Structures are given as C-alpha cells and as structure tokens.
Coordinates of C-alpha atoms in Angstrom, one line a residue:
X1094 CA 0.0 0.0 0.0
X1095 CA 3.0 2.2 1.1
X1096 CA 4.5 1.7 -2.7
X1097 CA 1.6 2.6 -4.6
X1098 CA 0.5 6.0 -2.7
X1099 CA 4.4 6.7 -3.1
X1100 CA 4.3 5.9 -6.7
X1101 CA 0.5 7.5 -7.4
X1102 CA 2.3 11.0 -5.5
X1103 CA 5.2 10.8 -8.0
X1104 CA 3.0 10.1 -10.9
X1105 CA 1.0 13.2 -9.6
X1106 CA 4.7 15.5 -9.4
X1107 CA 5.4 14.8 -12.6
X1108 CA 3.0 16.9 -13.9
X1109 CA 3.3 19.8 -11.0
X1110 CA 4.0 22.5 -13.8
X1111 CA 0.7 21.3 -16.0
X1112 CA -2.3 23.1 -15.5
X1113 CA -4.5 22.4 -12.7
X1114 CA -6.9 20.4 -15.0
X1115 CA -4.5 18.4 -16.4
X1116 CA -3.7 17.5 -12.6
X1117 CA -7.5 16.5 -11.8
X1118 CA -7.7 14.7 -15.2
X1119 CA -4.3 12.3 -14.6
X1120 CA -5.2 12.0 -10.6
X1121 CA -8.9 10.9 -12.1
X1122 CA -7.5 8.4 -14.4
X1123 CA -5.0 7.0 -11.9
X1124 CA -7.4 6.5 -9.5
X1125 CA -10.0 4.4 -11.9
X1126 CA -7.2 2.8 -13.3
X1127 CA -7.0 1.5 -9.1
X1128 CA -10.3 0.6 -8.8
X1129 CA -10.4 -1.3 -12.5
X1130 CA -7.4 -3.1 -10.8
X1131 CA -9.0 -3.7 -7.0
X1132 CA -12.2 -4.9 -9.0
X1133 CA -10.9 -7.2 -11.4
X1134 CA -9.2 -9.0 -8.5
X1135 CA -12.2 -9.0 -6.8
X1136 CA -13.9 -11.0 -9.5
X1137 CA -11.2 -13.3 -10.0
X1138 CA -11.5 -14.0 -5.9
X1139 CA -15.5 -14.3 -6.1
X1140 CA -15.1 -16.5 -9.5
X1141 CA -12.4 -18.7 -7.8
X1142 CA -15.0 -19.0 -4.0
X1143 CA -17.7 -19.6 -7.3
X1144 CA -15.9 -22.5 -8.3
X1145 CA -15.1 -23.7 -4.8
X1146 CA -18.7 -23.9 -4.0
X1147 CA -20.0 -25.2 -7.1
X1148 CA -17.7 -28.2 -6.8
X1149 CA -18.4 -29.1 -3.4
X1150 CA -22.4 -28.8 -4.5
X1151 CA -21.2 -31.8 -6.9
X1152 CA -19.4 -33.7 -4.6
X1153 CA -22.0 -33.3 -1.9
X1154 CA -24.7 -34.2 -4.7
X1155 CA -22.9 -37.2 -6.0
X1156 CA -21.8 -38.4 -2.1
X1157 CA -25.3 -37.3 0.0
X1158 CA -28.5 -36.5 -3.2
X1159 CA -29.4 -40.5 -3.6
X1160 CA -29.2 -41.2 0.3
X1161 CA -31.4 -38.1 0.8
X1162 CA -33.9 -38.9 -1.9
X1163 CA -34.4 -42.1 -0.7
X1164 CA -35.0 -40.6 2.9
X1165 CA -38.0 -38.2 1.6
X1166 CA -39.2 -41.2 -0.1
X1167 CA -42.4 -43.8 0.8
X1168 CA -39.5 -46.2 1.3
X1169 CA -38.3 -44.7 4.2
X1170 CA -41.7 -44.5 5.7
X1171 CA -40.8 -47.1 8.8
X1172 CA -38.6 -45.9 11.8
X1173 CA -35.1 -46.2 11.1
X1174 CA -32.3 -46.4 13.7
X1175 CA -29.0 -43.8 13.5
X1176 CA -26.8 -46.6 12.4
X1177 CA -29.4 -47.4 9.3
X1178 CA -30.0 -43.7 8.3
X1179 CA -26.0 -43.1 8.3
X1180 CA -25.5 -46.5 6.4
X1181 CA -27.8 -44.8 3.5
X1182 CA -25.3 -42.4 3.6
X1183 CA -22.1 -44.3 3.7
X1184 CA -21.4 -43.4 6.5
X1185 CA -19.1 -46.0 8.7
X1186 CA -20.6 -47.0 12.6
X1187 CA -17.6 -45.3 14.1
X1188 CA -17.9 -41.9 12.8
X1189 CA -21.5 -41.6 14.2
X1190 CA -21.5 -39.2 16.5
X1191 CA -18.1 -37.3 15.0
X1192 CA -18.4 -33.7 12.5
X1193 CA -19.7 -35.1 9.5
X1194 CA -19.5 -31.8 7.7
X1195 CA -16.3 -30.4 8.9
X1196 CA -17.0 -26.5 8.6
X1197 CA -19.9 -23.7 8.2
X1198 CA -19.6 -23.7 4.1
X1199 CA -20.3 -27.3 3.7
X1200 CA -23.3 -27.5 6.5
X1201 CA -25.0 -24.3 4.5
X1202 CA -24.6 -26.3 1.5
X1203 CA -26.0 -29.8 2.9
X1204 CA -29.0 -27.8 4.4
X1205 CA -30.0 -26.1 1.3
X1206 CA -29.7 -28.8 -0.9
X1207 CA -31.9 -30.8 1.4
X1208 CA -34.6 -28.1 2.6
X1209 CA -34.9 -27.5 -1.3
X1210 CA -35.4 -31.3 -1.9
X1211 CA -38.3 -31.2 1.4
X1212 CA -40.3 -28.4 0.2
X1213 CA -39.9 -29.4 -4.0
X1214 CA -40.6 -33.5 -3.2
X1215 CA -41.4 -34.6 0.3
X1216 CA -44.4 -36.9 1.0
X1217 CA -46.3 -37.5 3.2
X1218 CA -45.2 -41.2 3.6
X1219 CA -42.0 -39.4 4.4
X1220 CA -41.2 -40.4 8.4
X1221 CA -40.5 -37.3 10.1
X1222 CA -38.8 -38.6 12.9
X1223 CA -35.9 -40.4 10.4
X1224 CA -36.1 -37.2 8.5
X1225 CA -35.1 -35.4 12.4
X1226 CA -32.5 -38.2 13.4
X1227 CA -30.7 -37.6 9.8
X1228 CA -30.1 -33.6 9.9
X1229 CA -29.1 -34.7 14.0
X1230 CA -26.3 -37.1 12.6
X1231 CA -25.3 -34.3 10.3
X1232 CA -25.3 -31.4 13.1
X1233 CA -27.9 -29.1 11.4
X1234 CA -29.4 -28.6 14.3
X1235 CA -26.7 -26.9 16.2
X1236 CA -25.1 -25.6 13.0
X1237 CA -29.1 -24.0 12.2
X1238 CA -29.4 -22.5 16.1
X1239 CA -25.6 -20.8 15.5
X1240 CA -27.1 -19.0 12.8
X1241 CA -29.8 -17.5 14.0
X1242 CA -27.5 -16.1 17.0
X1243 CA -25.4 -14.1 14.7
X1244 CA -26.1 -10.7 14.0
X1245 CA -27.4 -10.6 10.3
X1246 CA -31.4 -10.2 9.8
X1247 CA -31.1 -12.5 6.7
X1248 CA -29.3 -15.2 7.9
X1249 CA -31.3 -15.5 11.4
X1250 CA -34.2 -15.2 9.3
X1251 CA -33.0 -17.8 6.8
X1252 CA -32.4 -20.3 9.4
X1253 CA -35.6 -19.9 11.4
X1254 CA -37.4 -20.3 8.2
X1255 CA -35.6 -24.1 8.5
X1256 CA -35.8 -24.7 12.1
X1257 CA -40.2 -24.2 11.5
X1258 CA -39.9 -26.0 8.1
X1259 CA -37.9 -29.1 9.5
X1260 CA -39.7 -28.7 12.8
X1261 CA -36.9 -28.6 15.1
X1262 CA -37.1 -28.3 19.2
X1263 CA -36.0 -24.8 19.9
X1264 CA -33.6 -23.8 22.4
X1265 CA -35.4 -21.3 25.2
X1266 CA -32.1 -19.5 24.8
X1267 CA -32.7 -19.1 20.7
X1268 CA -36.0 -17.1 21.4
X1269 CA -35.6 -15.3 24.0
X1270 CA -32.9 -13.9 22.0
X1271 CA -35.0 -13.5 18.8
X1272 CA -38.0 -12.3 21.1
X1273 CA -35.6 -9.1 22.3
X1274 CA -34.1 -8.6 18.3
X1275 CA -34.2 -4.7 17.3
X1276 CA -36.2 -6.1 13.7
X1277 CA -39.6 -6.9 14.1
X1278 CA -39.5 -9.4 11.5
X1279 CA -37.2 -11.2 13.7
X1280 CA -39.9 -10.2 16.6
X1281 CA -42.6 -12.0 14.8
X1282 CA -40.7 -15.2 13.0
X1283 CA -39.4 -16.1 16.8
X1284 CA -43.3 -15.7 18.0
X1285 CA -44.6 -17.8 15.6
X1286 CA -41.8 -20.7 15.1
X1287 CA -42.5 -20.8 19.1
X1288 CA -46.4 -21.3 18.7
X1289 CA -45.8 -24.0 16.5
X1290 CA -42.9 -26.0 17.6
X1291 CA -42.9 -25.3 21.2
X1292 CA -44.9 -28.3 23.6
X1293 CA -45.9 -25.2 26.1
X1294 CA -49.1 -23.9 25.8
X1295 CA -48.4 -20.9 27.8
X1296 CA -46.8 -18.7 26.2
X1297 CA -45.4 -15.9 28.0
X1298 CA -44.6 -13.2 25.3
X1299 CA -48.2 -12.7 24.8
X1300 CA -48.6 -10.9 27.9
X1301 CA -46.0 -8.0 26.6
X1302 CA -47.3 -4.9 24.3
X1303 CA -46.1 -6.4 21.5
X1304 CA -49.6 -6.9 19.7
X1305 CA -51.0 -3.1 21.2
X1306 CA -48.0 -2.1 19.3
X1307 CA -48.2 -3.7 15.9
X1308 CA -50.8 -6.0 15.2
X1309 CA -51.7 -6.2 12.0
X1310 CA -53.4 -9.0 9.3
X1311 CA -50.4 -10.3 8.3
X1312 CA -50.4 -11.1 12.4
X1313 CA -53.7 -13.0 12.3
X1314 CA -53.0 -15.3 8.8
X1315 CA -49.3 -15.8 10.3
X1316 CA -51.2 -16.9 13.8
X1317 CA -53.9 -18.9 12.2
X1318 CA -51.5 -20.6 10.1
X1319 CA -49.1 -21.2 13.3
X1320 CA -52.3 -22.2 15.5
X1321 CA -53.3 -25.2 12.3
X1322 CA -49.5 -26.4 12.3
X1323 CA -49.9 -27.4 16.0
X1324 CA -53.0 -28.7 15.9
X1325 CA -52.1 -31.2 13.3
X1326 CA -49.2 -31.8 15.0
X1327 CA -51.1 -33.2 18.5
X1328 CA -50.2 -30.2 20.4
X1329 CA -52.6 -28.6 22.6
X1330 CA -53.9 -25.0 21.5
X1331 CA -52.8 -22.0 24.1
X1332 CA -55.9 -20.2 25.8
X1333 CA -57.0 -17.9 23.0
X1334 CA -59.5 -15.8 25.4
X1335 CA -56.8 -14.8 27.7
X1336 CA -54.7 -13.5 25.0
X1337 CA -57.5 -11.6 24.4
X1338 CA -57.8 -10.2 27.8
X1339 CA -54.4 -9.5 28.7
X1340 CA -54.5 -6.8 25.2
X1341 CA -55.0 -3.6 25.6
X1342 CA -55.6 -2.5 21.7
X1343 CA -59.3 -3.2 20.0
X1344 CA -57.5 -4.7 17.0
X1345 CA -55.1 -7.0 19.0
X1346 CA -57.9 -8.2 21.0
X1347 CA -60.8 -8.6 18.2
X1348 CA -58.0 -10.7 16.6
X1349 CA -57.4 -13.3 19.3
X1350 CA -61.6 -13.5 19.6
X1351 CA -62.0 -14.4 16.0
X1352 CA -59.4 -17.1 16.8
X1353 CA -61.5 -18.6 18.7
X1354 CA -64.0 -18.8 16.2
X1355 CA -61.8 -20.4 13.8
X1356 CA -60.3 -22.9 16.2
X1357 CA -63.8 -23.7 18.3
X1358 CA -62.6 -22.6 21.3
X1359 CA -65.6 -23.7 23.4
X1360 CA -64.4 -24.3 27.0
X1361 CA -62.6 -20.5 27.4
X1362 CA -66.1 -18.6 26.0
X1363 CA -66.9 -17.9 29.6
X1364 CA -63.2 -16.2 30.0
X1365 CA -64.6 -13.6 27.7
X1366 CA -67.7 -12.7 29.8
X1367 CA -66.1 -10.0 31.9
X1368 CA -64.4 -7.9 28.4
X1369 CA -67.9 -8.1 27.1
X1370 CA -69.2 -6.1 30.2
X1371 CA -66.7 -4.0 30.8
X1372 CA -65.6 -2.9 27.2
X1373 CA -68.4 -0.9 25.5
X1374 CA -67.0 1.8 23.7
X1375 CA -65.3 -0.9 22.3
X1376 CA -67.9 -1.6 19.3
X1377 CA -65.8 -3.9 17.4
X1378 CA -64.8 -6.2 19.9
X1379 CA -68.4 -6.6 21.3
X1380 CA -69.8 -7.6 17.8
X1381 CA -66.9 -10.2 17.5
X1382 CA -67.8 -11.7 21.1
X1383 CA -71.3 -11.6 20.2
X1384 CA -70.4 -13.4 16.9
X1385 CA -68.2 -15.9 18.8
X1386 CA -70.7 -17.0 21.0
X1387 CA -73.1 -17.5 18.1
X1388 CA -70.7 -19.5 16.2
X1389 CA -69.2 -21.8 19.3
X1390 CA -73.4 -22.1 20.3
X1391 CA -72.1 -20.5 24.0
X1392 CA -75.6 -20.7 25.3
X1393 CA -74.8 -19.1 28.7
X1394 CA -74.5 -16.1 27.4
X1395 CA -78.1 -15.8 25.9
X1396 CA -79.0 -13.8 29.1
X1397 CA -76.3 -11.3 28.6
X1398 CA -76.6 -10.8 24.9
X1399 CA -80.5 -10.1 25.5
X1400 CA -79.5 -7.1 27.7
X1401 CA -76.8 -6.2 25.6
X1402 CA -79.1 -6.2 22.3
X1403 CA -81.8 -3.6 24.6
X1404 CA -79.3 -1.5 25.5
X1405 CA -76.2 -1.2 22.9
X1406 CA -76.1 1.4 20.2
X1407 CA -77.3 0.2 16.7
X1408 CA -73.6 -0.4 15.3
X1409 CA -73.8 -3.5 17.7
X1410 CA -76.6 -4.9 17.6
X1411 CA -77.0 -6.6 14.3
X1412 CA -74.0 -8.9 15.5
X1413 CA -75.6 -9.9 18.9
X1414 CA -79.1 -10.5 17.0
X1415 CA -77.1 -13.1 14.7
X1416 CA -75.9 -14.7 18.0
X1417 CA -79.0 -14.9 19.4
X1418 CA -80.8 -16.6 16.3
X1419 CA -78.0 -19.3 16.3
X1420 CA -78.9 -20.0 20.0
X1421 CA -83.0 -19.9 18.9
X1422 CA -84.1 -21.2 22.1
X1423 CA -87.3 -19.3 22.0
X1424 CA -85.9 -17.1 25.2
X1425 CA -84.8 -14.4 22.5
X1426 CA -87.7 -13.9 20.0
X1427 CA -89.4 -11.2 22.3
X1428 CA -86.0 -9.4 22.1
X1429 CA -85.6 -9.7 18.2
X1430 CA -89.2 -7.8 18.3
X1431 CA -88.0 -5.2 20.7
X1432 CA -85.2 -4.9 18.0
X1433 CA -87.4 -4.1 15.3
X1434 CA -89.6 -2.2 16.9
X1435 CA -87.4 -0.1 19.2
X1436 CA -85.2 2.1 16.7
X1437 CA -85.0 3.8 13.0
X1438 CA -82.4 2.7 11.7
X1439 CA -83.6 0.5 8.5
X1440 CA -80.1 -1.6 8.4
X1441 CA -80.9 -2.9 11.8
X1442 CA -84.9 -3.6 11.4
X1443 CA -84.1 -5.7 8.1
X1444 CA -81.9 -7.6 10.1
X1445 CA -84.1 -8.3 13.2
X1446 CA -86.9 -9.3 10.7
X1447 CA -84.3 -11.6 8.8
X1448 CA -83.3 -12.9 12.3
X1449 CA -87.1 -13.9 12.9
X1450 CA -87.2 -15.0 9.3
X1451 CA -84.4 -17.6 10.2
X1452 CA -85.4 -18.3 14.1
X1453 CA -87.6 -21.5 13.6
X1454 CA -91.4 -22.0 13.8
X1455 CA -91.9 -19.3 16.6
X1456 CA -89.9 -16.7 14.7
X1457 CA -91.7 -17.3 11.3
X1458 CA -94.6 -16.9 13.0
X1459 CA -93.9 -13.7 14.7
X1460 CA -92.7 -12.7 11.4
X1461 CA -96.1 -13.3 9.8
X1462 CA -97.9 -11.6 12.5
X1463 CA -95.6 -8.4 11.8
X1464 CA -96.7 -8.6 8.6
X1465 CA -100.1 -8.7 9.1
X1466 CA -100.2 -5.9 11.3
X1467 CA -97.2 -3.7 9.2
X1468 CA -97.6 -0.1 8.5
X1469 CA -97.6 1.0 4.7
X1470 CA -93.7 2.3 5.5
X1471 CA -92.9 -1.2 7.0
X1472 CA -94.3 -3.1 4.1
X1473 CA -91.3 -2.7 1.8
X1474 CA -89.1 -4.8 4.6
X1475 CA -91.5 -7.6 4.2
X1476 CA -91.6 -7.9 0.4
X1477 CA -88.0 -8.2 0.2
X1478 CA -88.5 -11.9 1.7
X1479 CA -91.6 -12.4 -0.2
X1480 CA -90.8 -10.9 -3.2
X1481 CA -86.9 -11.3 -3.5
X1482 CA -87.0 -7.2 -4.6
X1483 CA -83.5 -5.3 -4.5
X1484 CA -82.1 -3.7 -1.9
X1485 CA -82.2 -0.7 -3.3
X1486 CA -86.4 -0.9 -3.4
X1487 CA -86.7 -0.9 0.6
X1488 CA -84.1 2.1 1.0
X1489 CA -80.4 0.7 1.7
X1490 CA -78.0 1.0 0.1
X1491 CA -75.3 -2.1 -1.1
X1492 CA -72.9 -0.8 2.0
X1493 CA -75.5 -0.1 4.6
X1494 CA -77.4 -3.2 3.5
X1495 CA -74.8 -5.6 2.9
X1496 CA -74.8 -8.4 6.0
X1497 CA -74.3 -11.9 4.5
X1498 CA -76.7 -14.4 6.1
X1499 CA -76.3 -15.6 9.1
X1500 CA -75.0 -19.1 8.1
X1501 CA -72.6 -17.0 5.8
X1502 CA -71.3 -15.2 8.5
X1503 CA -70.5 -18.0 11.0
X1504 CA -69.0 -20.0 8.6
X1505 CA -67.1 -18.2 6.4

C-alpha cells in the first residue's frame, strides 16, 4: 500500500508545472485505473469461491442426493435407527457421533440442498422422525441454532425459516434472543416458530405490548396458520380468550376472539364474559364476542346478549341478534321484536326481521304476525323476503345493507 501511494504522488509531481486540469484529469484516471485493478481481482476471488462452491455442490450431490432422496421417499416410511440412516449415507458406525461436515460452508450447503429437496418433493409417507434423526447425525441442528444467533437479519431469518420447516425443538435461549431482536421481523418469526414447535401452551410473550403495538393482518393469517401447524401436529392449543384479555388494543384483541372462532374454542367462552361487560365503547370487539358465542353455540350467554341487544347502540346490535338466532331457544324472539320495533335505523330492522325469518317455527310466525299488522312504511321490509325485490327498493344501500346471512357469517 505504502508503494503505490508513493508511486500515485510521483506520478502526480510529474505533472506539477501542467495546468490544474490536467492535474485533476491524470489524478482521475490514476485512481479508476485503481479501482479497475481492485475490482478485477475482486472477481477473479469471487469467481475462484464460485468454483469452490459449485464443486463441493457436486461432490455433496454425487456423495449425500441419492441417500437423501431415498429418505424423503415412501421407502423410508418405517422408523429407522442412527446406524441405518447413516448406512444410506455411507457413513461408517464409528464416525456416528463425529463432525460429519467439517465447517460452516459445507453445513450451509447440505441444508439447502436438502430443505430445497423437502419443500420441491417430500411426502407424506415421508417419516419425520428419520427425517429429524438424519439432519441430527449431520449437526444441522446446532449448526441452524448458531445462525440465527449471529447478528445478520437475513441469515437469522434464513435459518428460522428451517428450524419451522424441518420442525426442530428450539432452544429457550434461541427465542428469547429473537423475542428481544431490534427487527420486528425477527420479533414475529421467533413468536410464531415458538407457537408452532414449542410443547408449552403458555406462552409468556403474549402478555408483553407487542400486539397493542403492531398487530396487523399479516399477524392474524401468520397466527392462524401457526395455531393449524400445532394442531395437526397433536399439540394442545394456548388459551385464546386470555390473549384476548391481557391486550389492551381493540384490534389486538378482536383478533385473538376471532381465533377462537376459527379454532372452536368452546371451553374459554366464559373467559370472555367480563371484556364483554366491561368494554363498551369498544364496538368492534363486542360484535366479535357476540359473533363468537353464536358461532361456538355458548348458550350461557343468551341472558347477557339479550340485555346487551336492549341497550347497545345500533352499530352492535345486528351482531348480537345473529348470536342470538343461532342460539334460537325461544328465550330471544321477544328481544328480536324489541329490536325491530325499538329504533329507526332501517339496516338494523331488516336484520331483526331476517333474524325472525331464520329463528324456527316461533320466529316465522312472529314474522307473519308483523306482517299482518305492518304499517304502509314497514311493508317494503317484508316484500324483500316475499318478493326477493333489491335492496335498493326498501331504501339501503349495497354498503349499509350488505350483511351476509347468518350461516354466511359463522362460517365463512
């Protein structure tokens, strides 16, 4: 380095009595002429670590691809002991146990030609515990859980993605560390690898502000999807409901509700009781409790849902009469009348009448006796079950009007 700034300043003195452009132009030129040099030797190095790479991809594809095909194959569908699995392999009994893959470089390679293999051809036949024991005798494991220590977002993210693809146990260590990363991609990968992998069922990081903070959609399909993974797996779902209590934020907490719903959460309904009294202004959240007990048929809450439909606003109560006609145990009907009858607001009086509509024998015939007895202004409601008119006709609009039926809205 000392020769060349000693021979770039004589270059530069030789042309001290030139003009001062001609000083700029030749120190200009010199310089590219450096970084022409300092770049083509940089692509000879990355071409040479090219070649490198590619040939242990062959050697690792001629030595490890038939062993691991065979692995994600329906042959390998019974339970195979270490000894067998490293036998597919080639590998001798007495270097079980011993680094297989003797540095970073060739595990990274192993892993990726494998994890491309799982997702591109695994079945289903596939045994998943052989599939463990095999990236145990090779140490991806440990080699997978270094990774996600170190300090680049991409790498930790990269290897997570495996850990949750492959299934691995977790180290508490690992996600604590992930749990308390500055990137809340990180944040959320750690969360959900954890829901799915982890035998606990109480998780503790719920019961931070992370969800006040930044819960979003992409939280609830990531959840969802996290939530299915462990079910099929055998693992018992966490308590949804007090999720939903411990948030603080209408979003977070109208998220973990319709969880429920999705997962038929019956036996923690009553755990949302005391949020359904206590949280009024909160009109989402009490229309996705009502909807939840609807769906889950949480018939101890009829009581509660009849006050609630007498004395909530009318954003609410179209949610809580859909409950309530799910339940149709005859103790509601009088309050689906006091619906209809007790406000304005033609969005809400359709749906009290299409809640009677759909309540059974005693609702239809409360329904015909409304009709019998309906005012000229009220008779346009009744057509549109008669007379299948638009929406437009009885005086709503597609977005005030639009409520999908009640089945529609339970089970969709």
């Amino acid at each position: 380095m000392a020769y060349s700034t000693y021979y770039l300043r004589y270059a530069i003195g030789m042309f001290a009595d030139y003009p001062p452009e001609v000083k700029v132009a030749v120190s200009v030129t010199v310089m590219c002429l450096i970084l022409m040099v300092i770049m083509g030797v940089a692509l000879i190095l990355l071409s040479h670590k090219e070649k490198k790479l590619r040939k242990i991809r062959m050697n690792f594809e001629e030595k490890f691809g038939k062993g691991m095909d065979f692995m994600l194959s329906a042959e390998a569908q019974k339970l195979m002991s270490t000894q067998e699995i490293a036998a597919v392999f080639g590998i001798a009994k007495e270097n079980i146990g011993k680094e297989i893959l003797k540095n970073r470089r060739e595990k990274e390679i192993f892993v990726q030609m494998f994890y491309l293999r799982f997702i591109t051809e695994r079945s289903d036949s596939a045994n998943r515990n052989n599939i463990t024991a095999l990236l145990y005798l090779f140490g991806i494991p440990e080699y997978l859980e270094k990774e996600v220590s170190l300090r680049s977002m991409k790498r930790k993210v990269d290897a997570m993605g495996k850990i949750r693809t492959f299934k691995l146990p977790v180290s508490p260590w690992v996600i604590n560390k992930l749990l308390n990363s500055k990137y809340l991609t990180v944040q959320r990968l750690a969360m959900y690898s954890n829901i799915m992998l982890s035998s606990d069922s109480d998780l503790d990081y719920f019961e931070t502000d992370f969800f006040d903070k930044h819960c979003c959609i992409k939280d609830e399909i990531e959840l969802a999807y996290s939530l299915q993974r462990r079910r099929r797996a055998g693992l018992k779902l966490p308590n949804l409901a007090r999720w939903a209590n411990i948030q603080k934020n209408e979003r977070s907490q109208c998220m973990f509700v319709r969880l429920m719903r999705r997962f038929d959460e019956l036996e923690y309904c009553d755990q949302l009781t005391e949020l359904f009294k206590t949280q009024h202004r909160k009109k989402k959240l009490i229309e996705e409790i009502s909807r939840t007990w609807g769906y889950l048929h949480y018939t101890d809450s009829e009581d509660l849902l009849i006050d609630a439909l007498l004395a909530e606003p009318d954003d609410t109560k179209v949610a809580i009469m859909h409950a309530l006609t799910r339940f149709a145990t005859g103790k509601s009907l009088h309050a689906l009348l006091e619906g209809f009858t007790n406000t304005t607001n033609p969005h809400v009086r359709f749906e009290a009448l299409r809640c009677m509509y759909n309540y059974g024998e005693a609702g239809r015939a409360q329904f015909d006796e409304l009709e019998r007895n309906a005012e000229e202004g009220d008779r346009k409601f009744f057509d549109f079950f008669k007379n299948d008119i638009t929406l437009e006709k009885i005086g709503l609009d597609k977005e005030q009007a639009y409520h999908p039926s009640v089945e529609t809205v339970y089970n969709g």
